[in-house]
Amino acid sequence: MEVDVKKVDAIVDSYGCNRDSLISILQDAQSEYHYLPEDVIRRVATRLRLPLIQVYGVATFFKAFSLKPRGEHLVHVCLGTACHVRGAPAVLDEVKRQLNVEAGETSKDMKFTLETVNCLGACALGPIMVVDGSYHGQMRPGKVRGVLKQYKKGAEGK
Ligand code: FES
């Protein structure tokens, strides 16, 4: 992936080139690229004058960061116990079918990445599916298509 270094520089500058803002800088960079390409990590390290290993350390420590390309939209299906007993596996199967991906994969059009999680702390709403941070509770396989459609539309409108 070709990285526009100016965008990375603008993000770093917006935090006053402050090392204490490393996590926020990486979060903003990930919002821009949907993941953290190697060139971005290198540039952030150079600009903040931090050892590359330190920036990699932060990028790999937090699960919210990804070093692999991710889709425009991040879909999480909860497979915690409460969601599981209420039918989460069937919801997950339907999401996989709709997006034609396995958990941990990104759709070919780079629009969606599917991941599973173990309990989001909102068990009463289970089974839960989260898209870009928005919770969709009491999911059923029949509701999956409608939820994904909202995000497909949004992506097309860009
Ligand atoms: S098990 Fe899914 S939110 Fe708790």
XYZ file of N, CA, C and O and ligand atoms in Angstrom:
636
model
N 0.838 -1.200 0.000
C 0.000 0.000 0.000
C 0.874 1.252 0.000
O 1.805 1.356 0.778
N 0.542 2.166 -0.892
C 1.281 3.436 -0.986
C 0.816 4.352 0.159
O -0.374 4.613 0.312
N 1.751 4.802 0.946
C 1.386 5.658 2.073
C 1.763 7.105 1.796
O 2.897 7.398 1.426
N 0.780 7.985 1.961
C 1.047 9.408 1.795
C 1.604 9.934 3.128
O 0.868 10.112 4.092
N 2.904 10.128 3.132
C 3.585 10.522 4.367
C 3.057 11.851 4.914
O 3.025 12.076 6.124
N 2.583 12.710 4.011
C 2.069 14.011 4.461
C 0.884 13.848 5.414
O 0.713 14.611 6.350
N 0.055 12.832 5.140
C -1.101 12.595 6.009
C -0.627 12.176 7.406
O -1.171 12.601 8.412
N 0.378 11.317 7.429
C 0.918 10.869 8.717
C 1.525 12.066 9.446
O 1.299 12.259 10.643
N 2.263 12.880 8.718
C 2.883 14.066 9.323
C 1.817 14.998 9.903
O 1.987 15.552 10.987
N 0.720 15.155 9.157
C -0.348 16.048 9.631
C -0.934 15.522 10.941
O -1.226 16.296 11.861
N -1.093 14.208 11.033
C -1.631 13.621 12.269
C -0.648 13.861 13.420
O -1.026 14.313 14.498
N 0.625 13.574 13.167
C 1.644 13.758 14.217
C 1.682 15.227 14.644
O 1.704 15.547 15.836
N 1.638 16.128 13.677
C 1.685 17.570 13.982
C 0.467 18.022 14.780
O 0.554 18.915 15.613
N -0.691 17.386 14.486
C -1.910 17.803 15.196
C -1.809 17.497 16.695
O -2.563 18.036 17.496
N -0.882 16.632 17.063
C -0.649 16.347 18.487
C 0.640 17.024 18.972
O 1.214 16.625 19.983
N 1.084 18.004 18.201
C 2.269 18.748 18.605
C 3.517 17.886 18.645
O 4.446 18.170 19.402
N 3.520 16.826 17.863
C 4.675 15.931 17.791
C 5.039 15.403 19.189
O 6.202 15.207 19.501
N 3.992 15.180 19.988
C 4.192 14.782 21.384
C 4.221 13.254 21.531
O 3.260 12.581 21.187
N 5.314 12.752 22.091
C 5.444 11.299 22.278
C 4.357 10.719 23.174
O 3.976 9.569 23.032
N 3.885 11.520 24.118
C 2.845 11.024 25.031
C 1.526 10.765 24.294
O 0.625 10.144 24.844
N 1.418 11.267 23.086
C 0.188 11.081 22.320
C 0.313 9.916 21.333
O -0.492 9.804 20.400
N 1.295 9.060 21.542
C 1.535 7.967 20.588
C 0.273 7.153 20.292
O -0.041 6.877 19.138
N -0.456 6.781 21.346
C -1.645 5.935 21.128
C -2.690 6.689 20.289
O -3.244 6.138 19.332
N -2.910 7.955 20.630
C -3.888 8.745 19.867
C -3.438 8.904 18.415
O -4.252 8.852 17.486
N -2.155 9.099 18.224
C -1.622 9.246 16.859
C -1.854 7.959 16.068
O -2.325 7.986 14.922
N -1.590 6.825 16.710
C -1.800 5.546 16.016
C -3.290 5.313 15.745
O -3.661 4.776 14.697
N -4.136 5.739 16.687
C -5.592 5.584 16.475
C -6.035 6.400 15.262
O -6.786 5.911 14.414
N -5.561 7.629 15.175
C -5.950 8.486 14.041
C -5.406 7.917 12.728
O -6.078 7.944 11.697
N -4.179 7.414 12.782
C -3.581 6.841 11.570
C -4.377 5.615 11.134
O -4.633 5.415 9.942
N -4.807 4.826 12.120
C -5.591 3.641 11.759
C -6.947 4.026 11.175
O -7.445 3.362 10.262
N -7.525 5.100 11.683
C -8.805 5.568 11.111
C -8.603 5.952 9.652
O -9.471 5.748 8.809
N -7.460 6.516 9.354
C -7.170 6.968 7.988
C -6.953 5.788 7.038
O -7.465 5.768 5.928
N -6.203 4.796 7.493
C -5.813 3.695 6.596
C -6.563 2.383 6.866
O -6.349 1.409 6.174
N -7.372 2.355 7.938
C -8.115 1.168 8.386
C -7.203 0.115 9.005
O -7.661 -0.925 9.452
N -5.902 0.316 8.962
C -4.937 -0.528 9.673
C -3.645 0.287 9.762
O -3.615 1.457 9.336
N -2.605 -0.306 10.312
C -1.348 0.428 10.443
C -0.285 -0.170 9.516
O 0.401 -1.124 9.879
N -0.168 0.389 8.324
C 0.864 -0.099 7.406
C 2.263 0.142 7.993
O 2.459 1.079 8.776
N 3.201 -0.699 7.594
C 4.569 -0.597 8.119
C 5.150 0.809 7.915
O 5.798 1.361 8.802
N 4.907 1.387 6.737
C 5.451 2.714 6.454
C 4.925 3.771 7.417
O 5.624 4.735 7.737
N 3.679 3.593 7.856
C 3.093 4.544 8.799
C 3.809 4.426 10.145
O 4.194 5.423 10.767
N 3.999 3.186 10.580
C 4.668 2.966 11.868
C 6.085 3.543 11.833
O 6.524 4.217 12.766
N 6.768 3.325 10.723
C 8.136 3.856 10.588
C 8.141 5.385 10.636
O 8.975 6.002 11.287
N 7.177 5.981 9.930
C 7.138 7.433 9.883
C 6.826 8.030 11.260
O 7.418 9.027 11.677
N 5.872 7.411 11.961
C 5.516 7.888 13.301
C 6.747 7.798 14.214
O 7.070 8.743 14.942
N 7.463 6.681 14.132
C 8.659 6.503 14.971
C 9.696 7.580 14.650
O 10.288 8.185 15.546
N 9.899 7.833 13.354
C 10.884 8.841 12.945
C 10.491 10.215 13.455
O 11.298 10.933 14.038
N 9.218 10.569 13.228
C 8.767 11.907 13.621
C 8.805 12.127 15.136
O 9.091 13.224 15.605
N 8.475 11.074 15.886
C 8.466 11.227 17.353
C 9.839 10.923 17.961
O 10.013 11.012 19.172
N 10.782 10.551 17.093
C 12.126 10.161 17.553
C 12.055 9.082 18.627
O 12.658 9.183 19.693
N 11.247 8.082 18.301
C 11.114 6.938 19.200
C 11.711 5.715 18.517
O 11.673 5.624 17.283
N 12.241 4.768 19.279
C 12.731 3.543 18.652
C 11.572 2.834 17.944
O 10.460 2.761 18.496
N 11.840 2.321 16.760
C 10.809 1.629 15.988
C 10.163 0.521 16.828
O 8.946 0.336 16.801
N 10.975 -0.187 17.584
C 10.473 -1.309 18.390
C 9.425 -0.845 19.402
O 8.481 -1.553 19.696
N 9.575 0.383 19.881
C 8.613 0.905 20.864
C 7.255 1.172 20.215
O 6.212 0.854 20.773
N 7.282 1.720 19.012
C 6.025 2.000 18.311
C 5.366 0.672 17.918
O 4.157 0.491 18.072
N 6.174 -0.271 17.451
C 5.631 -1.602 17.137
C 5.051 -2.254 18.387
O 4.027 -2.912 18.342
N 5.738 -2.051 19.504
C 5.282 -2.636 20.766
C 3.877 -2.177 21.105
O 3.016 -2.987 21.459
N 3.621 -0.886 20.949
C 2.292 -0.342 21.250
C 1.281 -0.847 20.218
O 0.179 -1.272 20.562
N 1.690 -0.837 18.962
C 0.776 -1.242 17.881
C 0.371 -2.711 17.995
O -0.714 -3.094 17.571
N 1.232 -3.526 18.562
C 0.897 -4.953 18.672
C 0.283 -5.293 20.026
O -0.371 -6.313 20.166
N 0.467 -4.418 21.014
C -0.070 -4.703 22.352
C -1.587 -4.545 22.389
O -2.297 -5.362 22.959
N -2.085 -3.489 21.760
C -3.517 -3.211 21.820
C -4.256 -3.922 20.688
O -3.920 -3.757 19.515
N -5.278 -4.673 21.101
C -6.032 -5.445 20.112
C -6.749 -4.534 19.104
O -7.072 -4.953 17.994
N -6.982 -3.297 19.508
C -7.700 -2.370 18.619
C -6.868 -2.027 17.382
O -7.414 -1.603 16.362
N -5.554 -2.216 17.476
C -4.703 -1.909 16.324
C -4.485 -3.159 15.480
O -4.391 -4.262 16.004
N -4.411 -2.935 14.183
C -4.158 -4.060 13.292
C -2.998 -3.737 12.358
O -2.918 -2.643 11.803
N -2.104 -4.693 12.194
C -0.987 -4.512 11.262
C -1.325 -5.123 9.905
O -0.545 -5.044 8.972
N -2.494 -5.766 9.863
C -2.940 -6.368 8.590
C -4.017 -5.476 7.993
O -4.817 -4.899 8.732
N -4.090 -5.394 6.669
C -5.145 -4.582 6.057
C -6.527 -4.995 6.559
O -6.807 -6.185 6.686
N -7.322 -4.014 6.876
C -8.687 -4.288 7.316
C -9.655 -3.542 6.421
O -9.308 -2.548 5.791
N -10.876 -4.016 6.423
C -11.892 -3.400 5.575
C -12.335 -2.043 6.120
O -11.996 -1.670 7.237
N -13.121 -1.376 5.308
C -13.650 -0.067 5.676
C -14.517 -0.169 6.936
O -14.569 0.749 7.734
N -15.226 -1.300 7.069
C -16.107 -1.507 8.213
C -15.668 -2.740 8.988
O -15.357 -3.775 8.396
N -15.666 -2.593 10.317
C -15.246 -3.684 11.184
C -16.468 -4.308 11.847
O -17.219 -3.618 12.546
N -16.682 -5.604 11.580
C -17.837 -6.312 12.126
C -17.367 -7.269 13.209
O -16.485 -8.111 12.965
N -17.908 -7.123 14.401
C -17.603 -8.051 15.490
C -18.864 -8.838 15.827
O -19.932 -8.241 15.986
N -18.736 -10.143 15.948
C -19.845 -10.959 16.437
C -19.396 -11.535 17.774
O -18.320 -12.121 17.877
N -20.215 -11.331 18.808
C -19.857 -11.816 20.134
C -20.165 -13.314 20.239
O -21.273 -13.748 19.925
N -19.159 -14.058 20.688
C -19.351 -15.495 20.899
C -19.185 -15.852 22.370
O -18.875 -16.983 22.724
N -19.362 -14.849 23.238
C -19.317 -15.124 24.680
C -20.447 -16.075 25.042
O -21.377 -16.281 24.265
N -20.380 -16.621 26.256
C -21.334 -17.665 26.649
C -22.796 -17.229 26.490
O -23.600 -17.956 25.886
N -23.138 -16.045 27.010
C -24.541 -15.607 26.960
C -25.019 -15.467 25.516
O -26.129 -15.881 25.166
N -24.192 -14.876 24.669
C -24.575 -14.722 23.260
C -24.597 -16.079 22.562
O -25.459 -16.347 21.724
N -23.652 -16.933 22.939
C -23.561 -18.262 22.319
C -24.843 -19.053 22.532
O -25.419 -19.595 21.585
N -25.316 -19.082 23.792
C -26.515 -19.893 24.061
C -27.772 -19.287 23.430
O -28.761 -19.978 23.226
N -27.699 -18.016 23.092
C -28.869 -17.377 22.461
C -28.803 -17.404 20.932
O -29.582 -16.739 20.264
N -27.811 -18.091 20.418
C -27.799 -18.287 18.960
C -26.730 -17.547 18.181
O -26.827 -17.432 16.952
N -25.684 -17.060 18.870
C -24.638 -16.319 18.159
C -23.956 -17.125 17.029
O -23.643 -16.548 15.981
N -23.740 -18.443 17.214
C -23.080 -19.169 16.116
C -23.852 -19.086 14.797
O -23.253 -18.972 13.728
N -25.184 -19.110 14.884
C -25.982 -19.028 13.646
C -25.873 -17.633 13.039
O -25.862 -17.457 11.815
N -25.771 -16.607 13.907
C -25.604 -15.233 13.421
C -24.251 -15.123 12.716
O -24.143 -14.574 11.615
N -23.231 -15.679 13.361
C -21.890 -15.636 12.771
C -21.879 -16.340 11.410
O -21.315 -15.812 10.433
N -22.522 -17.495 11.334
C -22.570 -18.234 10.062
C -23.210 -17.391 8.967
O -22.763 -17.375 7.819
N -24.261 -16.659 9.336
C -24.951 -15.842 8.339
C -24.068 -14.663 7.899
O -24.042 -14.309 6.716
N -23.342 -14.065 8.846
C -22.446 -12.953 8.480
C -21.372 -13.489 7.527
O -21.061 -12.853 6.509
N -20.821 -14.647 7.857
C -19.789 -15.253 6.987
C -20.337 -15.476 5.585
O -19.673 -15.223 4.588
N -21.577 -15.963 5.556
C -22.198 -16.262 4.262
C -22.439 -14.976 3.472
O -22.124 -14.884 2.285
N -22.938 -13.973 4.159
C -23.235 -12.704 3.478
C -21.976 -12.024 2.938
O -21.988 -11.414 1.885
N -20.896 -12.105 3.728
C -19.670 -11.400 3.337
C -18.688 -12.291 2.589
O -17.680 -11.814 2.057
N -18.984 -13.598 2.622
C -18.105 -14.569 1.964
C -16.686 -14.536 2.545
O -15.695 -14.490 1.815
N -16.627 -14.492 3.866
C -15.339 -14.515 4.566
C -15.444 -15.421 5.789
O -16.541 -15.717 6.248
N -14.306 -15.826 6.300
C -14.241 -16.515 7.583
C -13.914 -15.460 8.641
O -13.470 -14.352 8.300
N -14.102 -15.814 9.910
C -13.742 -14.881 10.988
C -12.247 -14.577 10.901
O -11.437 -15.479 10.676
N -11.908 -13.314 11.032
C -10.499 -12.902 10.940
C -10.110 -12.465 9.541
O -8.997 -11.991 9.328
N -11.044 -12.585 8.610
C -10.729 -12.227 7.219
C -11.422 -10.927 6.793
O -12.358 -10.462 7.431
N -10.940 -10.411 5.663
C -11.503 -9.192 5.078
C -12.107 -9.533 3.719
O -11.519 -10.323 2.962
N -13.256 -8.935 3.438
C -13.916 -9.235 2.159
C -13.040 -8.758 0.991
O -12.240 -7.838 1.151
N -13.217 -9.400 -0.142
C -12.376 -9.093 -1.316
C -12.446 -7.621 -1.720
O -11.465 -7.045 -2.174
N -13.640 -7.012 -1.552
C -13.791 -5.600 -1.938
C -13.248 -4.648 -0.869
O -13.357 -3.431 -1.005
N -12.653 -5.215 0.189
C -12.048 -4.433 1.286
C -13.076 -3.572 2.030
O -12.727 -2.588 2.645
N -14.331 -3.982 1.976
C -15.352 -3.186 2.675
C -15.557 -3.652 4.123
O -15.849 -2.858 4.997
N -15.436 -4.977 4.367
C -15.728 -5.506 5.697
C -14.632 -6.443 6.205
O -14.128 -7.266 5.441
N -14.333 -6.290 7.491
C -13.487 -7.272 8.167
C -14.340 -7.887 9.260
O -15.040 -7.175 9.987
N -14.307 -9.217 9.352
C -15.116 -9.919 10.351
C -14.227 -10.456 11.467
O -13.227 -11.131 11.195
N -14.602 -10.153 12.700
C -13.871 -10.686 13.849
C -14.858 -11.159 14.899
O -15.997 -10.699 14.922
N -14.415 -12.090 15.738
C -15.271 -12.522 16.844
C -14.680 -12.006 18.148
O -13.476 -11.736 18.227
N -15.522 -11.848 19.140
C -15.060 -11.410 20.460
C -15.739 -12.271 21.511
O -16.752 -12.932 21.236
N -15.191 -12.257 22.708
C -15.781 -13.008 23.810
C -16.317 -12.057 24.862
O -15.574 -11.582 25.692
N -17.581 -11.764 24.773
C -18.317 -10.913 25.708
C -17.949 -9.441 25.612
O -16.807 -9.034 25.815
N -18.950 -8.676 25.300
C -18.792 -7.227 25.186
C -19.404 -6.523 26.389
O -19.536 -5.308 26.404
N -19.807 -7.309 27.373
C -20.350 -6.722 28.592
C -21.773 -6.226 28.444
O -22.226 -5.407 29.244
N -22.479 -6.680 27.439
C -23.881 -6.269 27.266
C -24.706 -7.522 26.991
O -25.541 -7.559 26.091
N -24.476 -8.548 27.830
C -25.053 -9.876 27.585
C -26.575 -9.865 27.451
O -27.137 -10.658 26.704
N -27.247 -8.962 28.185
C -28.710 -8.932 28.155
C -29.241 -8.650 26.753
O -30.379 -8.969 26.431
N -28.392 -8.037 25.925
C -28.823 -7.692 24.556
C -28.476 -8.783 23.541
O -28.741 -8.645 22.356
N -27.870 -9.844 24.020
C -27.341 -10.850 23.099
C -28.396 -11.586 22.299
O -29.559 -11.616 22.701
N -28.014 -12.200 21.211
C -26.673 -12.139 20.606
C -26.381 -10.751 20.013
O -27.269 -10.128 19.436
N -25.145 -10.340 20.158
C -24.759 -9.004 19.729
C -23.810 -9.025 18.541
O -22.888 -9.851 18.469
N -24.056 -8.094 17.651
C -23.157 -7.874 16.520
C -22.818 -6.380 16.561
O -23.708 -5.551 16.779
N -21.565 -6.046 16.410
C -21.144 -4.643 16.470
C -20.501 -4.273 15.143
O -19.614 -4.979 14.664
N -20.985 -3.206 14.551
C -20.380 -2.739 13.301
C -19.864 -1.328 13.523
O -20.640 -0.440 13.896
N -18.570 -1.152 13.326
C -17.927 0.155 13.528
C -18.309 0.772 14.871
O -18.574 1.968 14.975
N -18.396 -0.059 15.885
C -18.673 0.452 17.229
C -20.156 0.591 17.554
O -20.515 0.889 18.685
N -21.050 0.385 16.577
C -22.490 0.469 16.851
C -23.040 -0.916 17.187
O -22.856 -1.855 16.411
N -23.720 -1.001 18.318
C -24.244 -2.287 18.779
C -25.570 -2.623 18.096
O -26.452 -1.771 18.008
N -25.674 -3.861 17.666
C -26.940 -4.371 17.134
C -27.287 -5.579 17.991
O -26.625 -6.622 17.897
N -28.304 -5.417 18.854
C -28.643 -6.473 19.805
C -29.743 -7.381 19.303
O -30.373 -7.122 18.284
N -29.937 -8.466 20.090
C -30.952 -9.480 19.782
C -30.932 -9.854 18.303
O -31.957 -9.849 17.614
N -29.733 -10.127 17.859
C -29.563 -10.477 16.439
C -30.122 -11.868 16.149
O -30.088 -12.762 16.991
N -30.606 -11.993 14.946
C -31.053 -13.278 14.405
C -30.441 -13.362 13.022
O -30.197 -12.321 12.390
N -30.244 -14.566 12.512
C -29.676 -14.666 11.166
C -30.458 -13.840 10.149
O -29.881 -13.201 9.268
N -31.770 -13.789 10.319
C -32.604 -13.050 9.373
C -32.409 -11.535 9.403
O -32.837 -10.835 8.488
N -31.778 -11.032 10.473
C -31.565 -9.582 10.575
C -30.196 -9.149 10.022
O -29.941 -7.964 9.824
N -29.329 -10.117 9.806
C -27.947 -9.809 9.413
C -27.881 -9.009 8.114
O -27.200 -7.989 8.020
N -28.598 -9.475 7.140
C -28.531 -8.839 5.826
C -28.897 -7.359 5.902
O -28.243 -6.492 5.329
N -29.990 -7.085 6.637
C -30.464 -5.706 6.765
C -29.428 -4.808 7.439
O -29.222 -3.670 7.026
N -28.780 -5.344 8.476
C -27.775 -4.540 9.179
C -26.600 -4.245 8.250
O -26.162 -3.098 8.116
N -26.108 -5.277 7.578
C -24.942 -5.077 6.701
C -25.269 -4.128 5.546
O -24.421 -3.363 5.099
N -26.509 -4.197 5.095
C -26.923 -3.369 3.967
C -26.734 -1.875 4.259
O -26.320 -1.113 3.396
N -27.025 -1.480 5.508
C -26.855 -0.063 5.883
C -25.413 0.388 5.634
O -25.166 1.507 5.203
N -24.476 -0.499 5.937
C -23.066 -0.128 5.798
C -22.583 -0.247 4.352
O -21.714 0.485 3.925
N -23.182 -1.180 3.638
C -22.829 -1.294 2.206
C -23.238 -0.024 1.484
O -22.509 0.530 0.711
N -24.451 0.441 1.828
C -24.965 1.667 1.213
C -24.041 2.829 1.520
O -23.661 3.585 0.644
N -23.685 2.967 2.824
C -22.821 4.074 3.243
C -21.538 4.058 2.473
O -21.055 5.091 2.006
N -20.968 2.849 2.256
C -19.694 2.744 1.551
C -19.851 3.143 0.090
O -18.996 3.799 -0.471
N -21.016 2.760 -0.485
C -21.220 3.092 -1.893
C -21.383 4.590 -2.109
O -21.000 5.147 -3.103
N -21.993 5.244 -1.079
C -22.262 6.665 -1.210
C -21.021 7.536 -1.126
O -21.073 8.717 -1.356
N -19.861 6.929 -0.739
C -18.651 7.740 -0.556
C -18.027 8.134 -1.856
O -18.112 7.429 -2.807
S -21.624 -12.841 25.975
Fe -21.994 -11.451 24.372
S -22.102 -9.574 25.388
Fe -21.661 -10.937 26.972
